[in-house]
Structures are given as structure tokens and as C-alpha cells.
Coordinates of C-alpha atoms (C1' of nucleotides) and ligand atoms in Angstrom, one line a residue:
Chain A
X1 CA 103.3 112.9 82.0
X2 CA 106.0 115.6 80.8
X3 CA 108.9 114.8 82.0
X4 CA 110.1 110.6 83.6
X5 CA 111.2 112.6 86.8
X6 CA 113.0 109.7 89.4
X7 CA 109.7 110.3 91.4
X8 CA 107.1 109.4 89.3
X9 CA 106.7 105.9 89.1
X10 CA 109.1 105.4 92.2
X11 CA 106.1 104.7 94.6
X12 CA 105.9 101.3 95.7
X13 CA 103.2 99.4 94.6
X14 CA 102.0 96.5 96.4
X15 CA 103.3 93.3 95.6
X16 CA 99.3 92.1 95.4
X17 CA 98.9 94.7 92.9
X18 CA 101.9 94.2 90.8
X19 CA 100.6 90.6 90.6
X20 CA 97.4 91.5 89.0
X21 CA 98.6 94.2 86.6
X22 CA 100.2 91.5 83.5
X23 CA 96.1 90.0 83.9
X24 CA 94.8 93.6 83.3
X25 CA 97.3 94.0 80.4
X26 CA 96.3 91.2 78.6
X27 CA 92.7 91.6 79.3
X28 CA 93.2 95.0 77.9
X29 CA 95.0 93.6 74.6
X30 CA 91.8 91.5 74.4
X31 CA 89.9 94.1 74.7
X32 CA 91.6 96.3 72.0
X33 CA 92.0 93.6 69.4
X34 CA 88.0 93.5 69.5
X35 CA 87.4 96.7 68.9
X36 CA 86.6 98.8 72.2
X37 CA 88.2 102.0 72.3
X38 CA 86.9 102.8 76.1
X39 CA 86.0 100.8 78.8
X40 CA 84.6 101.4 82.6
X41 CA 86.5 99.9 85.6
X42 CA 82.9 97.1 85.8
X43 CA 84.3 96.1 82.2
X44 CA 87.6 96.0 82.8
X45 CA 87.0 94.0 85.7
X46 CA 84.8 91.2 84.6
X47 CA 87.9 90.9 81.6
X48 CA 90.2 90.0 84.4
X49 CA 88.1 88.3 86.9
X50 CA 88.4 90.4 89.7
X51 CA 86.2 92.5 92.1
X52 CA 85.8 96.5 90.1
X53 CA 86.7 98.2 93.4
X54 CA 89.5 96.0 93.8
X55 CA 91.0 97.3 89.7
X56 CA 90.5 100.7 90.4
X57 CA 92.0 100.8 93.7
X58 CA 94.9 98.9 91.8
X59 CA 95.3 101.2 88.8
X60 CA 95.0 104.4 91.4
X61 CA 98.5 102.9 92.5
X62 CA 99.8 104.1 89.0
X63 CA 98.7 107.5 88.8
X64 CA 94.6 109.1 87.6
X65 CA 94.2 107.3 83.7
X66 CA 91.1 107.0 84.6
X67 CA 88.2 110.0 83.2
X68 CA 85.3 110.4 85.7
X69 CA 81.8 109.8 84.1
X70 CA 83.8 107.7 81.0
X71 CA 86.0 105.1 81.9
X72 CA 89.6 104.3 80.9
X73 CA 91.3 104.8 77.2
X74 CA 91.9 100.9 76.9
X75 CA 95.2 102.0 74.1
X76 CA 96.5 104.6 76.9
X77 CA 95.6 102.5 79.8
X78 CA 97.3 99.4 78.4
X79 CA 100.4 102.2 77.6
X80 CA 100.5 103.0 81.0
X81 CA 100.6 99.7 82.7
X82 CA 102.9 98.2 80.6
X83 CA 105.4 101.3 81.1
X84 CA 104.6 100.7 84.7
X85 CA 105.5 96.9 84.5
X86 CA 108.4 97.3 81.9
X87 CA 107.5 95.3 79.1
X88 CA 107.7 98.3 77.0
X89 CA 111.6 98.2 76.9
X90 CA 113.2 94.8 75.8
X91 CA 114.6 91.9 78.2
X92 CA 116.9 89.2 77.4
X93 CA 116.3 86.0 78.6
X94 CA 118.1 82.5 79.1
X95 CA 116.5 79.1 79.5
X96 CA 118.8 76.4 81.1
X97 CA 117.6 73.0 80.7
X98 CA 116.9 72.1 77.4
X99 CA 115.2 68.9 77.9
X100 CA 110.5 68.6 77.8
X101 CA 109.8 71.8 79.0
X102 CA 112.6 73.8 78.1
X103 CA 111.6 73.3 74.8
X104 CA 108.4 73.9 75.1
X105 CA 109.4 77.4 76.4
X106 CA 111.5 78.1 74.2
X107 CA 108.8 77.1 71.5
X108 CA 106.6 79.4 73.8
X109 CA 105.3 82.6 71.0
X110 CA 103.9 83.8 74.6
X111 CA 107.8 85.0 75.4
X112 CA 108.7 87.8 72.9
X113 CA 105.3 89.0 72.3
X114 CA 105.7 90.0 75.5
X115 CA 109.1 91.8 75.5
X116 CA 111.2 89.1 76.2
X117 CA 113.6 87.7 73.7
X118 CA 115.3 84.3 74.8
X119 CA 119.1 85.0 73.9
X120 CA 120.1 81.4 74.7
X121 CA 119.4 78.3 75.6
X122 CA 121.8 75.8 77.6
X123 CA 122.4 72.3 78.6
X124 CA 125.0 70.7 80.1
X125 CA 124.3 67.4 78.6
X126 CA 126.7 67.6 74.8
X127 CA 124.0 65.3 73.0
X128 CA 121.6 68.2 73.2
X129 CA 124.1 70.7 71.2
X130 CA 123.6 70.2 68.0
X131 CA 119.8 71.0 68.3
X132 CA 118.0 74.2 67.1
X133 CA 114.8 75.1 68.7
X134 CA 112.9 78.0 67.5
X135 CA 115.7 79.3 65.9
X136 CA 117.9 79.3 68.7
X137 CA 120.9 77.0 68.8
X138 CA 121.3 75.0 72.1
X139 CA 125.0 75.8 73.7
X140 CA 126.8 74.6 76.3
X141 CA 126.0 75.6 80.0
X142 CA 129.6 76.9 80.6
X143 CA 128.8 79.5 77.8
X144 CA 126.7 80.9 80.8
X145 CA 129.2 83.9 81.8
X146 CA 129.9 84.7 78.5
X147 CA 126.5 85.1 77.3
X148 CA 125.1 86.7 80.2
X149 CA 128.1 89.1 80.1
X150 CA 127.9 90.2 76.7
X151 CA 124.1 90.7 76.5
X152 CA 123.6 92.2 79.9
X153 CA 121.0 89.6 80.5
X154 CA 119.0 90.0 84.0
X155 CA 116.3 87.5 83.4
X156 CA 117.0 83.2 84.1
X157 CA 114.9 80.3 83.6
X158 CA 115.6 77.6 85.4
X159 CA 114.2 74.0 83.4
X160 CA 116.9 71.3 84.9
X161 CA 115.8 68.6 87.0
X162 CA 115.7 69.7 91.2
X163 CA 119.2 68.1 91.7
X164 CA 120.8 70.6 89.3
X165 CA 118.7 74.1 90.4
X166 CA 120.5 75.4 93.4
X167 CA 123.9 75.1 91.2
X168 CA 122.5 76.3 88.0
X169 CA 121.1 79.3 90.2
X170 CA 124.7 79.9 92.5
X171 CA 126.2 80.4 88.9
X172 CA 123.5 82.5 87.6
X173 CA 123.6 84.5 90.2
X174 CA 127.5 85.1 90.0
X175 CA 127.4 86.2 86.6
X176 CA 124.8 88.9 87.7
X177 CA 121.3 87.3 87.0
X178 CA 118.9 89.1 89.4
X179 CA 115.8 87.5 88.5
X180 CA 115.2 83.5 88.7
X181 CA 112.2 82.0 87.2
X182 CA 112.8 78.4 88.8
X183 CA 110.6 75.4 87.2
X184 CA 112.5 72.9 88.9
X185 CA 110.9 71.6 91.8
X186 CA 113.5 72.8 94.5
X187 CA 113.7 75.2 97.3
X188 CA 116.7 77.6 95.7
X189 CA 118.8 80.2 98.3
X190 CA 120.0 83.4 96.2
X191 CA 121.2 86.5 98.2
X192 CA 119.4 89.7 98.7
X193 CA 118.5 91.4 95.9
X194 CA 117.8 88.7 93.8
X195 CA 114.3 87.7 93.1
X196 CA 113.0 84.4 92.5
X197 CA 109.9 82.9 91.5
X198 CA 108.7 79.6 91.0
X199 CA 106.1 77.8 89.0
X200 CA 105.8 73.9 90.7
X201 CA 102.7 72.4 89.0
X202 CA 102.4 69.3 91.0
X203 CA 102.0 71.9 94.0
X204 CA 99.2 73.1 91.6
X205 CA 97.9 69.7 91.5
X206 CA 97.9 69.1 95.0
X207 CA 96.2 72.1 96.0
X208 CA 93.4 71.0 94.1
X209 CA 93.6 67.5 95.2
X210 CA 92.8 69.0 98.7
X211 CA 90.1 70.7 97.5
X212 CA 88.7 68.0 95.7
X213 CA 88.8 65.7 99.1
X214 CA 87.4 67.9 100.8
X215 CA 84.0 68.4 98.7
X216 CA 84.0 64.6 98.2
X217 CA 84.4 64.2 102.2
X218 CA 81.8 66.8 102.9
X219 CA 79.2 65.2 100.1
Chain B
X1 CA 94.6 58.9 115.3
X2 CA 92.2 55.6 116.2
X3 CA 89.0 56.4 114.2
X4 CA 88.8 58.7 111.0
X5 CA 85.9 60.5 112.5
X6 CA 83.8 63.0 110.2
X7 CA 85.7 65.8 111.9
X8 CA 88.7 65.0 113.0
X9 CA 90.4 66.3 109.8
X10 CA 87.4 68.6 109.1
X11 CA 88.7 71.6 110.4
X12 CA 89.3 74.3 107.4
X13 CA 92.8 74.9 107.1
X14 CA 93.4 78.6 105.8
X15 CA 94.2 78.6 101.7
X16 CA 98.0 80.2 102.5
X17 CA 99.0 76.8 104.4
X18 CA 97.4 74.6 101.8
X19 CA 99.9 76.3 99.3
X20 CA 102.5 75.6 101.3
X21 CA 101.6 71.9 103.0
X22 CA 103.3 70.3 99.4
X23 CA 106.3 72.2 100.0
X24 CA 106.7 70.9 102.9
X25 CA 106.0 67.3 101.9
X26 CA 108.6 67.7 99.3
X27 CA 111.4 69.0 101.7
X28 CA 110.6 66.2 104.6
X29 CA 110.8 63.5 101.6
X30 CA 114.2 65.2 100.7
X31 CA 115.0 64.6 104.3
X32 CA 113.9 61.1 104.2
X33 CA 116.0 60.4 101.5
X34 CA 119.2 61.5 103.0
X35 CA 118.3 59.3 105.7
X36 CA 117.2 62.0 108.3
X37 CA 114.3 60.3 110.7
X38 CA 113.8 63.0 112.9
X39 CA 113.7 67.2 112.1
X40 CA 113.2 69.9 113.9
X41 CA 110.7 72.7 112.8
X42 CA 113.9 74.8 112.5
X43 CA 115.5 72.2 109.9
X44 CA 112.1 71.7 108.1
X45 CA 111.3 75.4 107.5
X46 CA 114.9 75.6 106.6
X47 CA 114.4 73.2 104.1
X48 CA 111.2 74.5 102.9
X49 CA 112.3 78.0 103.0
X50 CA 109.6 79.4 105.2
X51 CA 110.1 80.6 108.8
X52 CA 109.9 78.1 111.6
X53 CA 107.6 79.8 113.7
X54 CA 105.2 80.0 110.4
X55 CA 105.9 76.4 110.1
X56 CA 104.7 75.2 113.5
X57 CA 101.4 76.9 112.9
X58 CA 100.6 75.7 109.5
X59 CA 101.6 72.0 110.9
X60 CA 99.5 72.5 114.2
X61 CA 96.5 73.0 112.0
X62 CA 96.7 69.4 111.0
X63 CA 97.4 68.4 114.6
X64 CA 99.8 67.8 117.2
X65 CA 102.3 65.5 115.7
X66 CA 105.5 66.9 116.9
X67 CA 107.0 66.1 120.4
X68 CA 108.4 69.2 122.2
X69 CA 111.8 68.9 122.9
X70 CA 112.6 66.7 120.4
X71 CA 110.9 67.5 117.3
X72 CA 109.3 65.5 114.3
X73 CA 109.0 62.3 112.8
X74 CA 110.2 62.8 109.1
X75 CA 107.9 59.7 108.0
X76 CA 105.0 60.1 110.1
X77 CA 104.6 63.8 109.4
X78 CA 105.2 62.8 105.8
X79 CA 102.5 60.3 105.7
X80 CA 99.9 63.0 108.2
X81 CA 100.8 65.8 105.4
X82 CA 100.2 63.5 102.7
X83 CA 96.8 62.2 103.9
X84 CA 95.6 66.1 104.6
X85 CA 95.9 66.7 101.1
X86 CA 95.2 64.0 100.0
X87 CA 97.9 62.5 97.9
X88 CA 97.5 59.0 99.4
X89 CA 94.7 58.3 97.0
X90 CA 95.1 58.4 93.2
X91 CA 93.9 61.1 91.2
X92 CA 93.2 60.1 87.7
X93 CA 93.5 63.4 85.4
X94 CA 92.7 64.1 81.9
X95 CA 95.0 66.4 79.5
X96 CA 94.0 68.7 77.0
X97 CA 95.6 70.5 74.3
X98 CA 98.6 68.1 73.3
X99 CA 101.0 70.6 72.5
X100 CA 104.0 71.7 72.8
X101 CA 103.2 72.2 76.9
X102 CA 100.8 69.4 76.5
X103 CA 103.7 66.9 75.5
X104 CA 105.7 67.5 78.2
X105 CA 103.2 67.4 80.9
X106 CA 102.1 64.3 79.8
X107 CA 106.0 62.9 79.9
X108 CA 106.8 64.8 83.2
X109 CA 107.2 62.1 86.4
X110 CA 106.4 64.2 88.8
X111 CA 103.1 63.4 88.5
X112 CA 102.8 59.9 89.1
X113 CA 105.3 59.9 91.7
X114 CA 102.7 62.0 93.6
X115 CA 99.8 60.5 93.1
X116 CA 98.5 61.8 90.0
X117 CA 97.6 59.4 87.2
X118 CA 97.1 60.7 83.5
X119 CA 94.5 58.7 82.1
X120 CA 93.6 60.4 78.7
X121 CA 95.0 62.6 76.4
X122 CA 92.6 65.3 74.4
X123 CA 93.2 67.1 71.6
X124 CA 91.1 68.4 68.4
X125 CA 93.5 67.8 65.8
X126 CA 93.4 64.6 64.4
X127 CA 96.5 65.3 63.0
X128 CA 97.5 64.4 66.6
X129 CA 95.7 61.2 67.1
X130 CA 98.1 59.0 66.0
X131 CA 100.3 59.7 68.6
X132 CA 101.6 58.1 72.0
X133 CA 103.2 59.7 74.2
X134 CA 104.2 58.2 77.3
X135 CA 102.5 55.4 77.1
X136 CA 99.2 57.4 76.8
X137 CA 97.7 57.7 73.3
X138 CA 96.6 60.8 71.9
X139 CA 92.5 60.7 71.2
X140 CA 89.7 63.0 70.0
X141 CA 88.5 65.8 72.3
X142 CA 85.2 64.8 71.9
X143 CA 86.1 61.1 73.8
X144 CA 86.3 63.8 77.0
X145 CA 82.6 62.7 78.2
X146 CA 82.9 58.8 78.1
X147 CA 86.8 59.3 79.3
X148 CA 85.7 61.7 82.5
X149 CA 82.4 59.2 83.0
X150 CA 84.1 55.7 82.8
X151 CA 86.9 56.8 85.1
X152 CA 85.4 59.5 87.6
X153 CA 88.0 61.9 86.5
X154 CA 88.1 65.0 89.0
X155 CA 90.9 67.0 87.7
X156 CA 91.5 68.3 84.4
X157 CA 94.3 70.3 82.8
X158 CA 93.9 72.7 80.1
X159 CA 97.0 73.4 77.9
X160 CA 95.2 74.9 74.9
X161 CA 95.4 78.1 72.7
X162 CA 94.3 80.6 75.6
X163 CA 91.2 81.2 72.8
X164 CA 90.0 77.8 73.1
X165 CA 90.1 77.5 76.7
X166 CA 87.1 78.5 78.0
X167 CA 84.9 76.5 75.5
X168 CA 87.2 73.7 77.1
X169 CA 86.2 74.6 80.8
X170 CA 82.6 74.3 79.5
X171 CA 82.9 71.1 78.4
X172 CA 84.6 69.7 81.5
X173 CA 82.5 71.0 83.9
X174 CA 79.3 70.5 82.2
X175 CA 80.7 66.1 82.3
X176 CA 81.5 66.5 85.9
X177 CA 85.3 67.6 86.2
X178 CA 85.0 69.8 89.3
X179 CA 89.3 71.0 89.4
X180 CA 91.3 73.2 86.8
X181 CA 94.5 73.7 86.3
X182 CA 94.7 76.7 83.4
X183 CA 97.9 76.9 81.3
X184 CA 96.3 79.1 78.9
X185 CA 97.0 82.9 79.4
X186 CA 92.6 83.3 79.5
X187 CA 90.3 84.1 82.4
X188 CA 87.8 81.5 82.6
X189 CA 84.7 81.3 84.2
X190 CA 83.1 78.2 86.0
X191 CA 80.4 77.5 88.3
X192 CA 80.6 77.7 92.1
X193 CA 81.9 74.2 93.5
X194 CA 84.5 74.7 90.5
X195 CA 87.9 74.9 91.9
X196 CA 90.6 76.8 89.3
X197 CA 94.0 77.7 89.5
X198 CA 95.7 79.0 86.5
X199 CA 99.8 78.5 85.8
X200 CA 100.9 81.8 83.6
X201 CA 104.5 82.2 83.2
X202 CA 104.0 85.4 81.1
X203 CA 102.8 86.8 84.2
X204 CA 105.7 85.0 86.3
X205 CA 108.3 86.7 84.1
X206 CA 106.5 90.8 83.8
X207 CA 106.3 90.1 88.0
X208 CA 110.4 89.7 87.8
X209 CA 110.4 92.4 84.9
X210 CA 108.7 94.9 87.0
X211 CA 111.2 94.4 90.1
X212 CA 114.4 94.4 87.5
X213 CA 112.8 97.8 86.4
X214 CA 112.9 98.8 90.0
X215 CA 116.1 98.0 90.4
X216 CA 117.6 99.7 87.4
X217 CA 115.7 102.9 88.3
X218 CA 117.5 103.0 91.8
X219 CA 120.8 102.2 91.4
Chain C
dA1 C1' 114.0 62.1 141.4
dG2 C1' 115.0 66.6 140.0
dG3 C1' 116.9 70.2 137.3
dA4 C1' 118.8 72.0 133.0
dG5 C1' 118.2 72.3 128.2
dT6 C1' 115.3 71.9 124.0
dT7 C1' 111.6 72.3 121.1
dT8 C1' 106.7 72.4 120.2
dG9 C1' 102.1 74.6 120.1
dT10 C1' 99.6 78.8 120.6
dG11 C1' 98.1 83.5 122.3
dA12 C1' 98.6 88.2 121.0
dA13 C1' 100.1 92.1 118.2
dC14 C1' 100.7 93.9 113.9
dG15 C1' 100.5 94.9 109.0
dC16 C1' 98.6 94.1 104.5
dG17 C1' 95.0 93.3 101.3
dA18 C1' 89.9 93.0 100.1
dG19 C1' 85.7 95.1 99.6
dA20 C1' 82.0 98.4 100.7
dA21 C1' 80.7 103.0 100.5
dC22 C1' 81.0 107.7 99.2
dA23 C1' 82.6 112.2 97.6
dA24 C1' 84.7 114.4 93.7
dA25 C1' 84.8 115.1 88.8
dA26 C1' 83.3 114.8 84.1
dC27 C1' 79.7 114.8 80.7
dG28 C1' 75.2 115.8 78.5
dA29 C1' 70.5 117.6 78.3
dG30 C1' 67.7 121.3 78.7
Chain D
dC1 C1' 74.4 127.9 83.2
dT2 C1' 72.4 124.3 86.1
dC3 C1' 71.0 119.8 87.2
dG4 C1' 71.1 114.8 86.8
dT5 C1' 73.8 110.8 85.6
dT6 C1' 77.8 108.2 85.3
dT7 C1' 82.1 106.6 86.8
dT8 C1' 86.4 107.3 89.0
dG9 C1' 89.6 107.8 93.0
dT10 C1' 89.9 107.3 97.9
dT11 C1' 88.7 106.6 102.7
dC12 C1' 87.3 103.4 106.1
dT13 C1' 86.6 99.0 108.1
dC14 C1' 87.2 94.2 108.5
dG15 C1' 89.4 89.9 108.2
dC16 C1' 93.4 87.1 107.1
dG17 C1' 98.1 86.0 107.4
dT18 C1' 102.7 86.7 109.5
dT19 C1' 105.6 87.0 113.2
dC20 C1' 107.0 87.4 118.0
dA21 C1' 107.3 85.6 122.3
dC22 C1' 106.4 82.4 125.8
dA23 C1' 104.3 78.7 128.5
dA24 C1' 103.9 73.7 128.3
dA25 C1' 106.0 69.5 127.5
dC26 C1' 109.5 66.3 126.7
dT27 C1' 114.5 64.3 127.1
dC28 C1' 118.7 63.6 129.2
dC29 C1' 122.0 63.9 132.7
dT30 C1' 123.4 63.8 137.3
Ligands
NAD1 N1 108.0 68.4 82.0 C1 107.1 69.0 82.7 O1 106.0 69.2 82.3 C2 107.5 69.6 84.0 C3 106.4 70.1 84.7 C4 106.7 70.7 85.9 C5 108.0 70.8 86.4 N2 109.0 70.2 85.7 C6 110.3 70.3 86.2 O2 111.1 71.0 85.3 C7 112.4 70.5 85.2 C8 112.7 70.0 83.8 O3 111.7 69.0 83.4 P1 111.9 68.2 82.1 O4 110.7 67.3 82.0 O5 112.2 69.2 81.0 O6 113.2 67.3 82.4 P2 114.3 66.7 81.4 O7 115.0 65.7 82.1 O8 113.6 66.4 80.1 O9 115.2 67.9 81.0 C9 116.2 68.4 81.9 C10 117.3 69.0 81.1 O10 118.2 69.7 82.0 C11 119.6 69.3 81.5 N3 120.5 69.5 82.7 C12 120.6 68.7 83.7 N4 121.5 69.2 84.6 C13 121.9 70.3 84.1 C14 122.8 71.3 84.6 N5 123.5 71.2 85.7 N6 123.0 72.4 83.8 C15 122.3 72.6 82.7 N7 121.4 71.7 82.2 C16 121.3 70.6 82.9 C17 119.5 67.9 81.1 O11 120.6 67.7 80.1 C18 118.1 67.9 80.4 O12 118.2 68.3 79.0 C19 112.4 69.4 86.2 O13 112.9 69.9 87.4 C20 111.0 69.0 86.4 O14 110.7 68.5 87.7 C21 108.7 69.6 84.5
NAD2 N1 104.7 76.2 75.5 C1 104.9 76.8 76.6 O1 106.0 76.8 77.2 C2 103.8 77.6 77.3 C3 104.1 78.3 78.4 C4 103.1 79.0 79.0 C5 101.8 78.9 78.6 N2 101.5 78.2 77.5 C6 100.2 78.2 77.0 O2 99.8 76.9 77.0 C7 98.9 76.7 75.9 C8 99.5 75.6 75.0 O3 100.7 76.0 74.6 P1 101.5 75.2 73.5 O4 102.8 75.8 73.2 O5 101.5 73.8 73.8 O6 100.5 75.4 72.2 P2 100.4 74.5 70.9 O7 99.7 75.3 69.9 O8 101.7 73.8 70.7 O9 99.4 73.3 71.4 C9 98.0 73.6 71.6 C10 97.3 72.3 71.3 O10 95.9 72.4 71.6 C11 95.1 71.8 70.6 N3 93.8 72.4 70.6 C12 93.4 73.6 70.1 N4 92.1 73.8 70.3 C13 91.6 72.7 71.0 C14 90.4 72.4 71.5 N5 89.3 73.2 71.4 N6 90.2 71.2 72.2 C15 91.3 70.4 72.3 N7 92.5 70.7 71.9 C16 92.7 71.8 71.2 C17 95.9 72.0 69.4 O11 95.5 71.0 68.4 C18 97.3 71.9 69.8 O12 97.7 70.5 69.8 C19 98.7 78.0 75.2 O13 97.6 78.7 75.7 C20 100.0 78.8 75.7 O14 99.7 80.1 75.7 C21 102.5 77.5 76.8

DNA sequence: AGGAGTTTGTGAACGCGAGAACAAAACGAG
DNA sequence: CTCGTTTTGTTCTCGCGTTCACAAACTCCT
């Protein structure tokens, strides 16, 4: 707690865990804006849907916040986890792909509340230039480089259609993007080092549409 | 492959292939469309970004449709895949919350193109009821009942404030919907039999933050 | 027909994550 | 100060998912 010593928050948390700490966050937020100073691990839990042995074990990962016989500070708790995650420091984001969705993220308040701040947005169709969303003027995507240079920006969304992703990412990637948050529904390579993530929401669908056959088969 | 007995396709397929059965649907139609017949589990997983050998065993689940030596079908594994999870059917689904995220579901093809049909659009403000968009117009939450009835809507998608999400849940499970997908950054609780799977990019993008952090600490 | 080469399908080993269960620690009452 | 209560932090066990490795099966060539 004195001093950020390299070894403090160097151990490796599990990836599950990692996973589940933004829900605990923003259950904690909740929590906070209603009031509750303090809250046990059971309370904690049922605010994020998991199992209560499954939380603690979790926030054990990132050190003892916890006070036997009491519960957890919800103000230091949520402190703690978001210094853990790094939201508490500020990171620079682009969105390429201006068109349906990329405007609804950028229009997305859910961004910089979070400690994100979306520096620019791009499109590589010139019709789309002349548009302002949220405050943000939409440039061309060979400003890329120049952008990502200047701002030292680490963080890329991808919002082109599939046929576009694996460039948009090669070039992302070369200008020293380590972290892809790909929409587009598209299997992109990157090297090592590089993460990537992707959100596909007609895999979504048809998760649930196997589900859903599966309790009409069985009825 | 003569009779669709009660169990041939009964057996439970484990929840980390199901995830990944679309991905693979997606890739072998890529294939198809560059005019590939036959793959090998090598070039599928490939294609899908998995490893092969994980591949074979998430395919033999569904059955034996490969032939050794040579490899797969593209089309008939595509059409086997696609009847497992049931995207052969249509799947009529109803939208609510016709915002910004809202809007761009309801223009995004992927949907249709894979078997998913958006029948209504919900919102409470009936500032918003005047609207069309694609195709669909814009109509009172409160329709929801009558919409879900007439139709036998399964699947509903929630793309409200996160505050208004649960009291959304409520209402479509209590008129029959028995699939969620979440876009609202809330926890929400259904009945057993309820299937729900949220989409949070908030989440997405502190995952990526938390491995940047790693990074920067390291190097 | 037979053998060489290929590729599938699966048995087995391994590692990670989930959950139950409990000991250690804090607090309050008397 | 001591005892009982509460709740955390951790250990242990179990099950699932991933991966390796290989036998079975198919094709093609001679
Ligand atoms: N709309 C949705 O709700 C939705 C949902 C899930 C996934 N997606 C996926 O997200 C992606 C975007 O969807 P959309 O509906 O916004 O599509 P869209 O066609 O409305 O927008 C795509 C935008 O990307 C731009 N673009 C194309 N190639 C580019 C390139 N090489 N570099 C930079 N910009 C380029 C286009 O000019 C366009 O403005 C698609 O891959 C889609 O499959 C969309
Ligand atoms: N915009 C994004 O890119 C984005 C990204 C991730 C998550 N989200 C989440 O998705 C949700 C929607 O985001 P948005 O940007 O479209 O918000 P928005 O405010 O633009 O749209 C919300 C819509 O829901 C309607 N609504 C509110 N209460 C309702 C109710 N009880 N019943 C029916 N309709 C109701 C509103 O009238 C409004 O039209 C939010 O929870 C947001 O956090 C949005």
C-alpha cells in the first residue's frame, strides 16, 4: 500500500478473473451511488451475479481489502480494482468505421466514464468526412499513423464491414496498436503481443438459437 | 442421416463448442464463397482460428461427417452445423430500446442473412414512434405482449438504459420470451429455463486495458 | 490387389476454473 | 479479558475443456 513496488500487482491474475472484475466494478459503483458504505462478499455477489466463494476467491487475487467480521469498503474496494484493471489512468481510443455502429459508439457516454476517451474516428469512405459525432470530427483513415503516433494511442476499434478488418487491423497494428476490439465479423491474425477481442452478436444470437431448439425439441 | 430420431441430435454438446460452432459456420461459408468444396480440419481451424485438433472434436460431437483422408464437405458440413444450431429455421426477434445501439441493430444484415428476423421494434418514448427504420416501424413498448403472442417470438434483445433493463427482462419473460441478449451494462435476473447472454463492450475494452497495463508495467 | 500417404475421430493426460468447506481474524457483549 | 458471532481468505476436490498422440479409415498410385 506504501510504496507501487514492480512486485505488487505483478502477479498474474487469471484470465477468468480479470473477466469478472469490470462486473464487480460497476456493481460496486451501483452500489456506492445508493448509499452503502460497506458491503459483505454475499452482497457483493448477488450485485454481480456470481457465486460469493467464487468473488472472494477473485478479489484474494488482488491482495486482503477485505476486513474479517465486516466486509469490504465498497469506495476502497472499487479503488482497488479499478487500479488493478487500469481505468484509473486515462486511455485513448480510435474507432474505425464510421458507419451504424460506429456511431453509436462513438455516441456511447459508456466510453469516457470509463476512462476511455475516443481521440478519433475514421473512415475511408470521403462522404463521411464532413460529419461530427459527439464532438468528434470524422477524418480520413490514412490519418491513422499520424494520430496514433502523436497521441500514443494503444487501444483500436474495429466497426468496418468483415472484408476491410484484417487490413484495418495489419495497419493498426504497424503503427503500434496493441489492443483490437474487433466488431466486424472476421477471424483477424495480429502477432504476439497484440490482444484482440471480439464482440460478434449474431454468434450471440445463434448461441441462443441452440438453446432455444433444444428446449423446444425436448418439450 | 435417414430419420430425425428424438436422439440422434440429442446428445448435449459442451457450452465451449456451442460458442464456437458459428465461427465455424462463418469460416466454411467464407470457404464456399471462394469456391472451396472440400477443407481439411487443418484449413477450417485455420480459418476459424482455433486449433485443428480442437476442431475435430467440437465437429465429432455433431457426428461423423468428415471422411479420413480426405477431409470435409464445405456444404454439407455447412448445412449439419447449421441444422445443430439451428439457424435453418427462422427466428423472429423483438427489439427494445431504439437507440442509438437500437438503430443500428435493427439496420444491421447480419441478422437476416442468418436466420434471424426482426419483427418489432419497442420503445417507451413516443417521441420515437413515428419512426421506421428498416423497414420496421418503431411502436409502443407496451405492444410487447400482443407482438411476442401473435408471433411466438423466442428471442428478445434489450438495448435499453442499463436502469431500465431489468423491468424489461420482467416483462418479456413474464409474455413468454425464453432468450436474452443484454446490451445494457446491468445484471439481470430471470427464471430458470431463461437463457441470457449479455454483450458489454465497457467490459470488452477494461479486459484489453488491464493487459495494456500489463504490458506497460513490464517493458 | 497392395502399399504408401493423408486425414479423421477419439482415448488419455493435463491444466485451469468452480464451488464447498473451513480455519483465521476481527468485532462486540458481558 | 474472554467468548460468541460474523465474514474473510484459502485449501481441497471435482469436473470441464484443451491438447497431444495415434489407430482407424479412406484415396491414389503402381
Ligand atoms: N450494425 C450493427 O448493429 C452491427 C452489429 C454487429 C456487427 N456489426 C458489424 O460491424 C461492422 C460495421 O457495421 P455497420 O452496420 O456499422 O456497417 P456500415 O456499412 O454502416 O459501416 C461501415 C463503415 O466502415 C467504413 N469502411 C469500409 N471500409 C473501410 C476501411 N478499409 N477503412 C476504414 N473504414 C472503412 C465504411 O465507409 C462505413 O462507413 C460490420 O462488420 C458489421 O458486420 C454491425
Ligand atoms: N451506444 C452504444 O454503442 C452502446 C454500446 C454498449 C452498450 N450500450 C448500452 O446499450 C443501451 C442503449 O444504448 P444507447 O446508446 O442506444 O442509448 P439511448 O439512450 O440512445 O437509447 C435508449 C433507448 O431506450 C428507450 N427506453 C428507455 N427506457 C425504456 C423502457 N423501459 N422500455 C423501452 N424502451 C426504453 C429510450 O427511449 C431510448 O430510445 C444502454 O444500456 C447502453 O449502456 C450502448
Amino acid at each position: 500500500m506504501t510504496a507501487r513496488s514492480s512486485s505488487e500487482t505483478a502477479r498474474d491474475i487469471p484470465e477468468a478473473t480479470v473477466a469478472r472484475l469490470p462486473v464487480y466494478l460497476r456493481a460496486l459503483t451501483t452500489l456506492a451511488e445508493g448509499g452503502t458504505r460497506t458491503c459483505s462478499s454475499e452482497d457483493l455477489a448477488a450485485a454481480a451475479g456470481v457465486n460469493s466463494a467464487k468473488l472472494r476467491k477473485d478479489l484474494s487475487y488482488l491482495g486482503s481489502y477485505g476486513t474479517r467480521g465486516v466486509g469490504y469498503d465498497v469506495d476502497y474496494l472499487r479503488y482497488q480494482i479499478a487500479r488493478e484493471i487500469g481505468v484509473t489512468q486515462d486511455w485513448p481510443v480510435v474507432i474505425v468505421g464510421i458507419g451504424n455502429l460506429g456511431h453509436a459508439l462513438a455516441n456511447y457516454s459508456g466510453f469516457r466514464s470509463r476512462g476511455f476517451r475516443v481521440v478519433a474516428l475514421l473512415d475511408a469512405d470521403p462522404a463521411r468526412h464532413d460529419e461530427v459525432v459527439a464532438g468528434v470530427d470524422v477524418r480520413p483513415f490514412d490519418d491513422l499513423e499520424q494520430i496514433v503516433g502523436d497521441q500514443s494511442v494503444a487501444i483500436g476499434v474495429i466497426a468496418t464491414p468483415a472484408i476491410a478488418a484484417q487490413d484495418v487491423a495489419d495497419r493498426m497494428v504497424a503503427c503500434g496498436i496493441t489492443s483490437i476490439l474487433n466488431f466486424a465479423p472476421a477471424v483477424i491474425a495480429v502477432p504476439d503481443g497484440v490482444d484482440v477481442r471480439k464482440v460478434d452478436l449474431s454468434i450471440e444470437l445463434q448461441i441462443l438459437a441452440y438453446h432455444e431448439q433444444r428446449k423446444a425439441q425436448s418439450a
